[in-house]
Amino acid sequence: MAQVLDGKATADRLLEEVRLGVEARGAKGLRPPCLAVVLVGEDPASQVYVRGKVRACAQTGVRSREHFPPSAITQAELEDLIDRLNADDGVDGILVQLPLPKHLDPKAALHRISPAKDVDGFHPLNQGFLFEGLPGLRPCTPSAVMRMLDIYGIELKGARAVVLGRSEIVGKPMALMLLERHATVTIAHSRTKDLPGLCREADLLVAAIGKPGLVEGSWIRPGATVVDVGINRVEDPALAARIFPAEPRKLEQLAAKGSVLCGDVRYGEALDVAGAVTPVPGGVGPLTIAGLLLNTLQACEARGV
Ligand code: NAP
């Protein structure tokens, strides 16, 4: 039976680190860090994510400021808001919640954020720092995953790592961070041939593709560490019966609530083969918010305010 890598407990530990950092600033007479969150429109899932981020701010003593422009906001108005937050000395971090309404250009908005306040780590300058192995603000999900792997003592040096997914938010930065720590990294994507065979070579398998239960137990090398970044909502009972045969509780949840959350990995099957595995929910999800708060504290300290 694999060890369960507890994302919630790890996130609590990282949030405590932020709380202590904020407290230490207070003891020196410095103000707490401040995160500005911009949520355009009324997407219910985004509202849930933003509420979680604001709650984590309150838990750690980080100040938060929320901006809720209507979905009809123009690109110029959104960029004007970002410019004002960039110029505001009381703001250390700026987060524009994605996805944006279709008429807005997310890249242009994200690139508008000052790199010094880019707590999501999506600005090309910060991505360049990561590419060069230099300090900077790094994407929250992979950087918090790295912290979790270290906390659990997962050996990375020389490990064969396979990262499924090549997004700029998770896959690519995850691969760079693992490479920096001397893993031998392969990035796989939708055109990769023989994905099961490739996955079976991995000592560390990171799945970030957004396909419910794609990774079967038979794809996992015995004893491997499996990090499941995917968050998928499954509503189809036939699909659920196919991907959760080893997880009767998921099927019960689906019957009771009409949908169930799962990762890209068949967790029940992974438990029987892997050495360690993250669950969904309760794995990487909570880590992302902790990564954001760590970045906000880092941005504030780096600005010297
Ligand atoms: P994304 O931008 O949609 O990228 C998905 C990647 O998966 C792409 O590179 C795609 O390949 C690849 N892919 C899709 N289908 C595949 C298949 N059948 N075989 C192999 N590769 C395949 O997704 P993302 O933003 O990185 O997010 C990935 C998942 O992580 C989603 O479920 C998302 O909700 C979740 N997520 C979770 C957190 C968290 O806090 N836990 C944070 C961020 C994202 P191509 O490039 O060839 O299209």
PDB file of N, CA, C and O in Angstrom, residues 19-77:
ATOM      1  N   ARG A  19       2.768  32.461   8.080  1.00  0.00           N
ATOM      2  CA  ARG A  19       2.273  33.187   9.266  1.00  0.00           C
ATOM      3  C   ARG A  19       3.456  33.641  10.130  1.00  0.00           C
ATOM      4  O   ARG A  19       3.504  34.781  10.592  1.00  0.00           O
ATOM      5  N   LEU A  20       4.438  32.757  10.296  1.00  0.00           N
ATOM      6  CA  LEU A  20       5.612  33.117  11.106  1.00  0.00           C
ATOM      7  C   LEU A  20       6.415  34.235  10.432  1.00  0.00           C
ATOM      8  O   LEU A  20       6.937  35.117  11.102  1.00  0.00           O
ATOM      9  N   GLY A  21       6.479  34.186   9.100  1.00  0.00           N
ATOM     10  CA  GLY A  21       7.189  35.237   8.357  1.00  0.00           C
ATOM     11  C   GLY A  21       6.508  36.590   8.533  1.00  0.00           C
ATOM     12  O   GLY A  21       7.181  37.621   8.701  1.00  0.00           O
ATOM     13  N   VAL A  22       5.179  36.568   8.510  1.00  0.00           N
ATOM     14  CA  VAL A  22       4.418  37.817   8.683  1.00  0.00           C
ATOM     15  C   VAL A  22       4.619  38.327  10.113  1.00  0.00           C
ATOM     16  O   VAL A  22       4.826  39.532  10.342  1.00  0.00           O
ATOM     17  N   GLU A  23       4.598  37.383  11.062  1.00  0.00           N
ATOM     18  CA  GLU A  23       4.791  37.751  12.476  1.00  0.00           C
ATOM     19  C   GLU A  23       6.173  38.371  12.674  1.00  0.00           C
ATOM     20  O   GLU A  23       6.325  39.374  13.363  1.00  0.00           O
ATOM     21  N   ALA A  24       7.174  37.770  12.031  1.00  0.00           N
ATOM     22  CA  ALA A  24       8.552  38.278  12.165  1.00  0.00           C
ATOM     23  C   ALA A  24       8.654  39.695  11.589  1.00  0.00           C
ATOM     24  O   ALA A  24       9.355  40.546  12.131  1.00  0.00           O
ATOM     25  N   ARG A  25       7.934  39.938  10.497  1.00  0.00           N
ATOM     26  CA  ARG A  25       7.924  41.294   9.939  1.00  0.00           C
ATOM     27  C   ARG A  25       7.308  42.270  10.950  1.00  0.00           C
ATOM     28  O   ARG A  25       7.828  43.366  11.169  1.00  0.00           O
ATOM     29  N   GLY A  26       6.201  41.813  11.564  1.00  0.00           N
ATOM     30  CA  GLY A  26       5.519  42.662  12.556  1.00  0.00           C
ATOM     31  C   GLY A  26       6.459  43.017  13.700  1.00  0.00           C
ATOM     32  O   GLY A  26       6.490  44.164  14.156  1.00  0.00           O
ATOM     33  N   ALA A  27       7.247  42.023  14.147  1.00  0.00           N
ATOM     34  CA  ALA A  27       8.168  42.254  15.264  1.00  0.00           C
ATOM     35  C   ALA A  27       9.227  43.296  14.902  1.00  0.00           C
ATOM     36  O   ALA A  27       9.786  43.963  15.765  1.00  0.00           O
ATOM     37  N   LYS A  28       9.493  43.432  13.584  1.00  0.00           N
ATOM     38  CA  LYS A  28      10.485  44.437  13.129  1.00  0.00           C
ATOM     39  C   LYS A  28       9.801  45.754  12.773  1.00  0.00           C
ATOM     40  O   LYS A  28      10.416  46.638  12.179  1.00  0.00           O
ATOM     41  N   GLY A  29       8.511  45.834  13.028  1.00  0.00           N
ATOM     42  CA  GLY A  29       7.771  47.063  12.724  1.00  0.00           C
ATOM     43  C   GLY A  29       7.384  47.192  11.262  1.00  0.00           C
ATOM     44  O   GLY A  29       7.044  48.285  10.802  1.00  0.00           O
ATOM     45  N   LEU A  30       7.451  46.067  10.528  1.00  0.00           N
ATOM     46  CA  LEU A  30       7.108  46.121   9.102  1.00  0.00           C
ATOM     47  C   LEU A  30       5.651  45.694   8.900  1.00  0.00           C
ATOM     48  O   LEU A  30       5.147  44.828   9.618  1.00  0.00           O
ATOM     49  N   ARG A  31       5.013  46.251   7.914  1.00  0.00           N
ATOM     50  CA  ARG A  31       3.602  45.926   7.680  1.00  0.00           C
ATOM     51  C   ARG A  31       3.466  44.532   7.070  1.00  0.00           C
ATOM     52  O   ARG A  31       4.414  44.007   6.473  1.00  0.00           O
ATOM     53  N   PRO A  32       2.263  43.918   7.204  1.00  0.00           N
ATOM     54  CA  PRO A  32       2.079  42.603   6.575  1.00  0.00           C
ATOM     55  C   PRO A  32       2.075  42.720   5.060  1.00  0.00           C
ATOM     56  O   PRO A  32       1.768  43.785   4.511  1.00  0.00           O
ATOM     57  N   PRO A  33       2.406  41.635   4.361  1.00  0.00           N
ATOM     58  CA  PRO A  33       2.298  41.642   2.895  1.00  0.00           C
ATOM     59  C   PRO A  33       0.840  41.828   2.483  1.00  0.00           C
ATOM     60  O   PRO A  33      -0.064  41.515   3.252  1.00  0.00           O
ATOM     61  N   CYS A  34       0.647  42.335   1.285  1.00  0.00           N
ATOM     62  CA  CYS A  34      -0.718  42.555   0.797  1.00  0.00           C
ATOM     63  C   CYS A  34      -0.880  41.962  -0.604  1.00  0.00           C
ATOM     64  O   CYS A  34      -0.100  42.254  -1.511  1.00  0.00           O
ATOM     65  N   LEU A  35      -1.901  41.122  -0.736  1.00  0.00           N
ATOM     66  CA  LEU A  35      -2.211  40.480  -2.022  1.00  0.00           C
ATOM     67  C   LEU A  35      -3.477  41.104  -2.604  1.00  0.00           C
ATOM     68  O   LEU A  35      -4.513  41.154  -1.924  1.00  0.00           O
ATOM     69  N   ALA A  36      -3.398  41.583  -3.835  1.00  0.00           N
ATOM     70  CA  ALA A  36      -4.590  42.093  -4.527  1.00  0.00           C
ATOM     71  C   ALA A  36      -5.090  41.018  -5.479  1.00  0.00           C
ATOM     72  O   ALA A  36      -4.327  40.510  -6.306  1.00  0.00           O
ATOM     73  N   VAL A  37      -6.356  40.646  -5.326  1.00  0.00           N
ATOM     74  CA  VAL A  37      -6.945  39.604  -6.171  1.00  0.00           C
ATOM     75  C   VAL A  37      -7.956  40.261  -7.101  1.00  0.00           C
ATOM     76  O   VAL A  37      -8.832  41.007  -6.649  1.00  0.00           O
ATOM     77  N   VAL A  38      -7.812  40.004  -8.388  1.00  0.00           N
ATOM     78  CA  VAL A  38      -8.739  40.565  -9.374  1.00  0.00           C
ATOM     79  C   VAL A  38      -9.569  39.420  -9.950  1.00  0.00           C
ATOM     80  O   VAL A  38      -9.024  38.497 -10.570  1.00  0.00           O
ATOM     81  N   LEU A  39     -10.866  39.478  -9.715  1.00  0.00           N
ATOM     82  CA  LEU A  39     -11.762  38.460 -10.265  1.00  0.00           C
ATOM     83  C   LEU A  39     -12.750  39.152 -11.205  1.00  0.00           C
ATOM     84  O   LEU A  39     -13.599  39.924 -10.761  1.00  0.00           O
ATOM     85  N   VAL A  40     -12.605  38.883 -12.496  1.00  0.00           N
ATOM     86  CA  VAL A  40     -13.485  39.504 -13.490  1.00  0.00           C
ATOM     87  C   VAL A  40     -14.723  38.617 -13.665  1.00  0.00           C
ATOM     88  O   VAL A  40     -14.594  37.414 -13.919  1.00  0.00           O
ATOM     89  N   GLY A  41     -15.895  39.226 -13.534  1.00  0.00           N
ATOM     90  CA  GLY A  41     -17.136  38.487 -13.782  1.00  0.00           C
ATOM     91  C   GLY A  41     -17.536  37.612 -12.618  1.00  0.00           C
ATOM     92  O   GLY A  41     -17.037  37.767 -11.492  1.00  0.00           O
ATOM     93  N   GLU A  42     -18.435  36.655 -12.898  1.00  0.00           N
ATOM     94  CA  GLU A  42     -19.027  35.894 -11.790  1.00  0.00           C
ATOM     95  C   GLU A  42     -18.953  34.385 -11.996  1.00  0.00           C
ATOM     96  O   GLU A  42     -19.892  33.660 -11.657  1.00  0.00           O
ATOM     97  N   ASP A  43     -17.842  33.913 -12.541  1.00  0.00           N
ATOM     98  CA  ASP A  43     -17.675  32.467 -12.720  1.00  0.00           C
ATOM     99  C   ASP A  43     -17.686  31.791 -11.334  1.00  0.00           C
ATOM    100  O   ASP A  43     -16.854  32.093 -10.487  1.00  0.00           O
ATOM    101  N   PRO A  44     -18.653  30.863 -11.103  1.00  0.00           N
ATOM    102  CA  PRO A  44     -18.789  30.295  -9.754  1.00  0.00           C
ATOM    103  C   PRO A  44     -17.535  29.562  -9.282  1.00  0.00           C
ATOM    104  O   PRO A  44     -17.140  29.683  -8.110  1.00  0.00           O
ATOM    105  N   ALA A  45     -16.876  28.800 -10.176  1.00  0.00           N
ATOM    106  CA  ALA A  45     -15.675  28.063  -9.755  1.00  0.00           C
ATOM    107  C   ALA A  45     -14.579  29.046  -9.346  1.00  0.00           C
ATOM    108  O   ALA A  45     -13.901  28.856  -8.324  1.00  0.00           O
ATOM    109  N   SER A  46     -14.432  30.142 -10.123  1.00  0.00           N
ATOM    110  CA  SER A  46     -13.405  31.141  -9.791  1.00  0.00           C
ATOM    111  C   SER A  46     -13.725  31.805  -8.455  1.00  0.00           C
ATOM    112  O   SER A  46     -12.814  32.111  -7.672  1.00  0.00           O
ATOM    113  N   GLN A  47     -15.026  32.019  -8.201  1.00  0.00           N
ATOM    114  CA  GLN A  47     -15.401  32.634  -6.923  1.00  0.00           C
ATOM    115  C   GLN A  47     -14.977  31.734  -5.759  1.00  0.00           C
ATOM    116  O   GLN A  47     -14.475  32.214  -4.740  1.00  0.00           O
ATOM    117  N   VAL A  48     -15.152  30.413  -5.936  1.00  0.00           N
ATOM    118  CA  VAL A  48     -14.740  29.469  -4.882  1.00  0.00           C
ATOM    119  C   VAL A  48     -13.228  29.551  -4.679  1.00  0.00           C
ATOM    120  O   VAL A  48     -12.744  29.635  -3.541  1.00  0.00           O
ATOM    121  N   TYR A  49     -12.464  29.574  -5.791  1.00  0.00           N
ATOM    122  CA  TYR A  49     -10.990  29.635  -5.676  1.00  0.00           C
ATOM    123  C   TYR A  49     -10.560  30.927  -4.973  1.00  0.00           C
ATOM    124  O   TYR A  49      -9.689  30.915  -4.110  1.00  0.00           O
ATOM    125  N   VAL A  50     -11.191  32.047  -5.364  1.00  0.00           N
ATOM    126  CA  VAL A  50     -10.803  33.338  -4.780  1.00  0.00           C
ATOM    127  C   VAL A  50     -11.129  33.354  -3.286  1.00  0.00           C
ATOM    128  O   VAL A  50     -10.321  33.815  -2.468  1.00  0.00           O
ATOM    129  N   ARG A  51     -12.305  32.806  -2.921  1.00  0.00           N
ATOM    130  CA  ARG A  51     -12.651  32.757  -1.493  1.00  0.00           C
ATOM    131  C   ARG A  51     -11.592  31.960  -0.717  1.00  0.00           C
ATOM    132  O   ARG A  51     -11.184  32.345   0.369  1.00  0.00           O
ATOM    133  N   GLY A  52     -11.132  30.858  -1.299  1.00  0.00           N
ATOM    134  CA  GLY A  52     -10.104  30.030  -0.642  1.00  0.00           C
ATOM    135  C   GLY A  52      -8.809  30.812  -0.452  1.00  0.00           C
ATOM    136  O   GLY A  52      -8.159  30.727   0.593  1.00  0.00           O
ATOM    137  N   LYS A  53      -8.453  31.617  -1.454  1.00  0.00           N
ATOM    138  CA  LYS A  53      -7.210  32.389  -1.380  1.00  0.00           C
ATOM    139  C   LYS A  53      -7.330  33.481  -0.317  1.00  0.00           C
ATOM    140  O   LYS A  53      -6.407  33.709   0.464  1.00  0.00           O
ATOM    141  N   VAL A  54      -8.501  34.132  -0.282  1.00  0.00           N
ATOM    142  CA  VAL A  54      -8.706  35.208   0.700  1.00  0.00           C
ATOM    143  C   VAL A  54      -8.714  34.623   2.118  1.00  0.00           C
ATOM    144  O   VAL A  54      -8.150  35.208   3.054  1.00  0.00           O
ATOM    145  N   ARG A  55      -9.320  33.439   2.273  1.00  0.00           N
ATOM    146  CA  ARG A  55      -9.324  32.765   3.591  1.00  0.00           C
ATOM    147  C   ARG A  55      -7.892  32.458   4.037  1.00  0.00           C
ATOM    148  O   ARG A  55      -7.539  32.663   5.192  1.00  0.00           O
ATOM    149  N   ALA A  56      -7.079  31.976   3.098  1.00  0.00           N
ATOM    150  CA  ALA A  56      -5.685  31.635   3.451  1.00  0.00           C
ATOM    151  C   ALA A  56      -4.914  32.893   3.843  1.00  0.00           C
ATOM    152  O   ALA A  56      -4.060  32.854   4.738  1.00  0.00           O
ATOM    153  N   CYS A  57      -5.218  34.018   3.197  1.00  0.00           N
ATOM    154  CA  CYS A  57      -4.585  35.295   3.581  1.00  0.00           C
ATOM    155  C   CYS A  57      -4.911  35.588   5.040  1.00  0.00           C
ATOM    156  O   CYS A  57      -4.017  35.878   5.848  1.00  0.00           O
ATOM    157  N   ALA A  58      -6.207  35.483   5.385  1.00  0.00           N
ATOM    158  CA  ALA A  58      -6.639  35.800   6.751  1.00  0.00           C
ATOM    159  C   ALA A  58      -5.947  34.870   7.753  1.00  0.00           C
ATOM    160  O   ALA A  58      -5.500  35.297   8.820  1.00  0.00           O
ATOM    161  N   GLN A  59      -5.813  33.598   7.379  1.00  0.00           N
ATOM    162  CA  GLN A  59      -5.195  32.593   8.268  1.00  0.00           C
ATOM    163  C   GLN A  59      -3.726  32.921   8.570  1.00  0.00           C
ATOM    164  O   GLN A  59      -3.226  32.590   9.633  1.00  0.00           O
ATOM    165  N   THR A  60      -3.051  33.571   7.636  1.00  0.00           N
ATOM    166  CA  THR A  60      -1.609  33.804   7.786  1.00  0.00           C
ATOM    167  C   THR A  60      -1.271  35.244   8.177  1.00  0.00           C
ATOM    168  O   THR A  60      -0.100  35.554   8.382  1.00  0.00           O
ATOM    169  N   GLY A  61      -2.272  36.112   8.214  1.00  0.00           N
ATOM    170  CA  GLY A  61      -2.006  37.513   8.541  1.00  0.00           C
ATOM    171  C   GLY A  61      -1.646  38.348   7.327  1.00  0.00           C
ATOM    172  O   GLY A  61      -1.326  39.532   7.454  1.00  0.00           O
ATOM    173  N   VAL A  62      -1.700  37.729   6.132  1.00  0.00           N
ATOM    174  CA  VAL A  62      -1.467  38.505   4.899  1.00  0.00           C
ATOM    175  C   VAL A  62      -2.737  39.304   4.614  1.00  0.00           C
ATOM    176  O   VAL A  62      -3.849  38.792   4.751  1.00  0.00           O
ATOM    177  N   ARG A  63      -2.553  40.573   4.259  1.00  0.00           N
ATOM    178  CA  ARG A  63      -3.736  41.382   3.906  1.00  0.00           C
ATOM    179  C   ARG A  63      -4.206  41.015   2.508  1.00  0.00           C
ATOM    180  O   ARG A  63      -3.381  40.699   1.647  1.00  0.00           O
ATOM    181  N   SER A  64      -5.503  41.096   2.292  1.00  0.00           N
ATOM    182  CA  SER A  64      -5.973  40.875   0.915  1.00  0.00           C
ATOM    183  C   SER A  64      -6.889  42.009   0.507  1.00  0.00           C
ATOM    184  O   SER A  64      -7.554  42.618   1.341  1.00  0.00           O
ATOM    185  N   ARG A  65      -6.848  42.287  -0.782  1.00  0.00           N
ATOM    186  CA  ARG A  65      -7.718  43.304  -1.359  1.00  0.00           C
ATOM    187  C   ARG A  65      -8.386  42.668  -2.539  1.00  0.00           C
ATOM    188  O   ARG A  65      -7.720  42.066  -3.376  1.00  0.00           O
ATOM    189  N   GLU A  66      -9.694  42.782  -2.598  1.00  0.00           N
ATOM    190  CA  GLU A  66     -10.389  42.129  -3.709  1.00  0.00           C
ATOM    191  C   GLU A  66     -10.949  43.158  -4.680  1.00  0.00           C
ATOM    192  O   GLU A  66     -11.480  44.178  -4.251  1.00  0.00           O
ATOM    193  N   HIS A  67     -10.791  42.887  -5.946  1.00  0.00           N
ATOM    194  CA  HIS A  67     -11.353  43.745  -6.992  1.00  0.00           C
ATOM    195  C   HIS A  67     -12.235  42.866  -7.861  1.00  0.00           C
ATOM    196  O   HIS A  67     -11.782  41.847  -8.377  1.00  0.00           O
ATOM    197  N   PHE A  68     -13.503  43.268  -8.002  1.00  0.00           N
ATOM    198  CA  PHE A  68     -14.469  42.451  -8.752  1.00  0.00           C
ATOM    199  C   PHE A  68     -15.031  43.228  -9.939  1.00  0.00           C
ATOM    200  O   PHE A  68     -16.195  43.623  -9.929  1.00  0.00           O
ATOM    201  N   PRO A  69     -14.236  43.499 -10.969  1.00  0.00           N
ATOM    202  CA  PRO A  69     -14.789  44.208 -12.126  1.00  0.00           C
ATOM    203  C   PRO A  69     -15.834  43.342 -12.838  1.00  0.00           C
ATOM    204  O   PRO A  69     -15.737  42.107 -12.809  1.00  0.00           O
ATOM    205  N   PRO A  70     -16.834  43.994 -13.452  1.00  0.00           N
ATOM    206  CA  PRO A  70     -17.868  43.226 -14.153  1.00  0.00           C
ATOM    207  C   PRO A  70     -17.299  42.534 -15.386  1.00  0.00           C
ATOM    208  O   PRO A  70     -16.266  42.948 -15.915  1.00  0.00           O
ATOM    209  N   SER A  71     -18.001  41.482 -15.871  1.00  0.00           N
ATOM    210  CA  SER A  71     -17.466  40.715 -17.006  1.00  0.00           C
ATOM    211  C   SER A  71     -17.403  41.569 -18.271  1.00  0.00           C
ATOM    212  O   SER A  71     -16.683  41.222 -19.206  1.00  0.00           O
ATOM    213  N   ALA A  72     -18.137  42.703 -18.294  1.00  0.00           N
ATOM    214  CA  ALA A  72     -18.111  43.569 -19.480  1.00  0.00           C
ATOM    215  C   ALA A  72     -16.877  44.472 -19.520  1.00  0.00           C
ATOM    216  O   ALA A  72     -16.709  45.254 -20.467  1.00  0.00           O
ATOM    217  N   ILE A  73     -16.001  44.368 -18.552  1.00  0.00           N
ATOM    218  CA  ILE A  73     -14.803  45.233 -18.525  1.00  0.00           C
ATOM    219  C   ILE A  73     -14.019  45.055 -19.839  1.00  0.00           C
ATOM    220  O   ILE A  73     -13.948  43.945 -20.391  1.00  0.00           O
ATOM    221  N   THR A  74     -13.463  46.159 -20.339  1.00  0.00           N
ATOM    222  CA  THR A  74     -12.661  46.055 -21.569  1.00  0.00           C
ATOM    223  C   THR A  74     -11.216  45.709 -21.200  1.00  0.00           C
ATOM    224  O   THR A  74     -10.798  45.865 -20.046  1.00  0.00           O
ATOM    225  N   GLN A  75     -10.458  45.288 -22.202  1.00  0.00           N
ATOM    226  CA  GLN A  75      -9.039  44.971 -21.993  1.00  0.00           C
ATOM    227  C   GLN A  75      -8.301  46.208 -21.448  1.00  0.00           C
ATOM    228  O   GLN A  75      -7.507  46.105 -20.512  1.00  0.00           O
ATOM    229  N   ALA A  76      -8.632  47.372 -22.038  1.00  0.00           N
ATOM    230  CA  ALA A  76      -7.937  48.603 -21.627  1.00  0.00           C
ATOM    231  C   ALA A  76      -8.261  48.922 -20.169  1.00  0.00           C
ATOM    232  O   ALA A  76      -7.379  49.329 -19.398  1.00  0.00           O
ATOM    233  N   GLU A  77      -9.518  48.717 -19.777  1.00  0.00           N
ATOM    234  CA  GLU A  77      -9.897  49.003 -18.378  1.00  0.00           C
ATOM    235  C   GLU A  77      -9.216  48.025 -17.422  1.00  0.00           C
ATOM    236  O   GLU A  77      -8.754  48.409 -16.341  1.00  0.00           O
TER     237      GLU A  77
END
